[in-house]
């Protein structure tokens, strides 16, 4: 089945700086890559996703890039703010089912 | 509108006891998922329901785990003879239709502690 690796596990950046989280996947047939944000005590929430027919997608301060050849995709957050502090998960489709395989998460800490 | 709700929010049980966790999906959502989140781990897919079709149980870790979905809406995840390694947050999610590319809306989870 699909295997998703995510790094780093923890990322600390100064407020206003950029943050980048990277994921790799194993199934070359995967064609959908969402990113979820989980705040303390809450369930994950979709923040952005990308499909395999595009290489980059932006939504205000958030962007996701996809390199299908290398089988990796990244989340970029610019001008980080305190409310960006959370755990971020990347995901890819499960090969044999309609669910998602998630990475182990990145705890993003925004230092004031 | 109302999101996905789960109950209880916290559950402490003794090893060997059975537990039931409940999920109320968003009205109209046909797909429902259960995931398990252990400390420091990602979300582990457990089971998936789509409408009235037979569920995809491929992620259930053992035969002590089972789930049902009544009337295509509310779902219950049951863990029999709980073990300490079952301690985790159990998350439920629903989406408009089948297929991984539909946004999954997650509930707040049930934190299960097995003592």
Tab-separated table of N, CA and C in Angstrom, chain A residues 29 31-32 34 36 38 41-46 49 51 89 93-94 96-105, chain B residues 33 35 37 40-45 48 50 56 58 89 91 98-109:
chain	number	residue	atom	x	y	z
A	29	UNK	N	0.993	5.984	-8.754
A	29	UNK	CA	-0.352	6.201	-9.292
A	29	UNK	C	-1.147	7.220	-8.485
A	31	UNK	N	-2.706	10.502	-7.110
A	31	UNK	CA	-2.963	11.719	-7.873
A	31	UNK	C	-3.644	12.814	-7.082
A	32	UNK	N	-3.684	12.660	-5.776
A	32	UNK	CA	-4.349	13.661	-4.944
A	32	UNK	C	-3.603	13.770	-3.633
A	34	UNK	N	-3.630	16.053	-0.150
A	34	UNK	CA	-4.146	17.113	0.723
A	34	UNK	C	-3.213	17.378	1.899
A	36	UNK	N	-3.621	18.728	5.953
A	36	UNK	CA	-4.556	18.996	7.029
A	36	UNK	C	-3.823	19.675	8.183
A	38	UNK	N	-4.122	20.454	12.327
A	38	UNK	CA	-4.810	20.033	13.542
A	38	UNK	C	-4.383	20.912	14.708
A	41	UNK	N	-6.669	19.748	20.603
A	41	UNK	CA	-8.008	19.371	21.051
A	41	UNK	C	-9.065	19.330	19.960
A	42	UNK	N	-8.637	19.503	18.716
A	42	UNK	CA	-9.586	19.497	17.605
A	42	UNK	C	-9.216	18.437	16.588
A	43	UNK	N	-10.157	18.134	15.708
A	43	UNK	CA	-9.859	17.229	14.617
A	43	UNK	C	-9.128	17.964	13.507
A	44	UNK	N	-8.434	17.237	12.629
A	44	UNK	CA	-7.746	17.873	11.513
A	44	UNK	C	-8.717	18.580	10.577
A	45	UNK	N	-8.220	19.629	9.925
A	45	UNK	CA	-9.027	20.387	8.983
A	45	UNK	C	-8.232	20.595	7.701
A	46	UNK	N	-8.876	20.353	6.567
A	46	UNK	CA	-8.219	20.535	5.280
A	46	UNK	C	-7.865	22.000	5.074
A	49	UNK	N	-5.099	21.468	-0.986
A	49	UNK	CA	-4.823	20.186	-1.631
A	49	UNK	C	-4.345	20.434	-3.058
A	51	UNK	N	-3.788	18.348	-6.997
A	51	UNK	CA	-3.966	17.160	-7.825
A	51	UNK	C	-2.789	17.044	-8.773
A	89	UNK	N	-0.483	17.676	8.772
A	89	UNK	CA	-0.391	16.327	8.210
A	89	UNK	C	-0.517	16.387	6.692
A	93	UNK	N	-3.649	9.086	-1.295
A	93	UNK	CA	-4.683	8.043	-1.315
A	93	UNK	C	-4.135	6.680	-0.930
A	94	UNK	N	-4.946	5.914	-0.205
A	94	UNK	CA	-4.642	4.522	0.050
A	94	UNK	C	-4.789	3.766	-1.269
A	96	UNK	N	-5.553	0.766	-2.190
A	96	UNK	CA	-6.600	-0.227	-2.438
A	96	UNK	C	-7.957	0.172	-1.899
A	97	UNK	N	-8.089	1.401	-1.460
A	97	UNK	CA	-9.377	1.788	-0.859
A	97	UNK	C	-9.626	3.262	-1.135
A	98	UNK	N	-10.708	3.765	-0.594
A	98	UNK	CA	-11.069	5.158	-0.823
A	98	UNK	C	-10.613	6.083	0.288
A	99	UNK	N	-9.767	5.584	1.169
A	99	UNK	CA	-9.310	6.420	2.270
A	99	UNK	C	-7.996	7.105	1.953
A	100	UNK	N	-7.430	7.722	2.953
A	100	UNK	CA	-6.162	8.430	2.843
A	100	UNK	C	-5.150	7.817	3.796
A	101	UNK	N	-3.899	7.805	3.357
A	101	UNK	CA	-2.775	7.480	4.232
A	101	UNK	C	-2.130	8.786	4.645
A	102	UNK	N	-1.987	8.990	5.948
A	102	UNK	CA	-1.440	10.241	6.467
A	102	UNK	C	0.015	10.073	6.888
A	103	UNK	N	0.771	11.157	6.769
A	103	UNK	CA	2.091	11.202	7.360
A	103	UNK	C	1.970	11.305	8.874
A	104	UNK	N	3.112	11.256	9.567
A	104	UNK	CA	3.076	11.253	11.020
A	104	UNK	C	2.943	12.635	11.627
A	105	UNK	N	2.921	13.658	10.806
A	105	UNK	CA	2.657	14.991	11.300
A	105	UNK	C	3.903	15.806	11.589
B	33	UNK	N	-15.562	7.748	7.788
B	33	UNK	CA	-14.271	7.108	8.063
B	33	UNK	C	-14.002	7.108	9.566
B	35	UNK	N	-10.541	6.797	12.060
B	35	UNK	CA	-9.085	6.781	12.134
B	35	UNK	C	-8.677	6.664	13.601
B	37	UNK	N	-5.484	7.827	16.188
B	37	UNK	CA	-4.303	8.681	16.310
B	37	UNK	C	-3.631	8.381	17.640
B	40	UNK	N	2.193	10.820	18.987
B	40	UNK	CA	3.353	10.940	18.118
B	40	UNK	C	3.213	10.242	16.784
B	41	UNK	N	2.030	9.698	16.517
B	41	UNK	CA	1.823	8.999	15.258
B	41	UNK	C	0.851	9.774	14.381
B	42	UNK	N	0.814	9.417	13.145
B	42	UNK	CA	-0.148	10.010	12.222
B	42	UNK	C	-1.518	9.405	12.429
B	43	UNK	N	-2.375	9.638	11.481
B	43	UNK	CA	-3.721	9.097	11.545
B	43	UNK	C	-3.736	7.742	10.841
B	44	UNK	N	-4.124	6.746	11.568
B	44	UNK	CA	-4.160	5.388	11.036
B	44	UNK	C	-5.583	5.065	10.582
B	45	UNK	N	-5.756	4.778	9.301
B	45	UNK	CA	-7.076	4.455	8.757
B	45	UNK	C	-7.573	3.143	9.344
B	48	UNK	N	-14.038	2.273	6.607
B	48	UNK	CA	-14.697	3.252	5.748
B	48	UNK	C	-16.077	2.725	5.349
B	50	UNK	N	-19.514	3.656	2.910
B	50	UNK	CA	-20.055	4.459	1.823
B	50	UNK	C	-21.509	4.053	1.632
B	56	UNK	N	-15.402	-1.013	4.111
B	56	UNK	CA	-14.020	-1.407	3.858
B	56	UNK	C	-13.326	-1.528	5.210
B	58	UNK	N	-10.397	-2.887	5.849
B	58	UNK	CA	-9.008	-3.292	5.638
B	58	UNK	C	-8.043	-2.723	6.662
B	89	UNK	N	-6.484	8.487	20.449
B	89	UNK	CA	-7.626	9.318	20.082
B	89	UNK	C	-8.248	8.709	18.829
B	91	UNK	N	-10.709	9.202	15.806
B	91	UNK	CA	-11.301	10.284	15.025
B	91	UNK	C	-12.256	9.733	13.975
B	98	UNK	N	-18.081	9.162	-2.004
B	98	UNK	CA	-16.939	8.263	-1.915
B	98	UNK	C	-15.789	8.845	-2.714
B	99	UNK	N	-14.624	8.406	-2.394
B	99	UNK	CA	-13.461	8.876	-3.124
B	99	UNK	C	-12.591	9.758	-2.264
B	100	UNK	N	-11.317	9.522	-2.341
B	100	UNK	CA	-10.388	10.213	-1.449
B	100	UNK	C	-10.273	11.696	-1.754
B	101	UNK	N	-10.710	12.143	-2.923
B	101	UNK	CA	-10.522	13.546	-3.274
B	101	UNK	C	-11.623	14.451	-2.742
B	102	UNK	N	-12.615	13.861	-2.063
B	102	UNK	CA	-13.618	14.677	-1.393
B	102	UNK	C	-13.093	15.053	-0.015
B	103	UNK	N	-13.227	16.339	0.341
B	103	UNK	CA	-12.721	16.797	1.635
B	103	UNK	C	-13.343	15.995	2.762
B	104	UNK	N	-12.509	15.561	3.669
B	104	UNK	CA	-12.975	14.854	4.852
B	104	UNK	C	-13.099	15.844	5.996
B	105	UNK	N	-14.262	15.863	6.621
B	105	UNK	CA	-14.528	16.738	7.758
B	105	UNK	C	-14.419	15.895	9.023
B	106	UNK	N	-13.516	16.280	9.884
B	106	UNK	CA	-13.234	15.497	11.075
B	106	UNK	C	-14.008	16.003	12.286
B	107	UNK	N	-14.365	15.061	13.143
B	107	UNK	CA	-14.886	15.404	14.458
B	107	UNK	C	-13.745	15.689	15.418
B	108	UNK	N	-14.054	16.061	16.665
B	108	UNK	CA	-13.014	16.403	17.643
B	108	UNK	C	-12.327	15.186	18.238
B	109	UNK	N	-12.889	14.005	18.006
B	109	UNK	CA	-12.248	12.790	18.495
B	109	UNK	C	-12.732	12.349	19.863
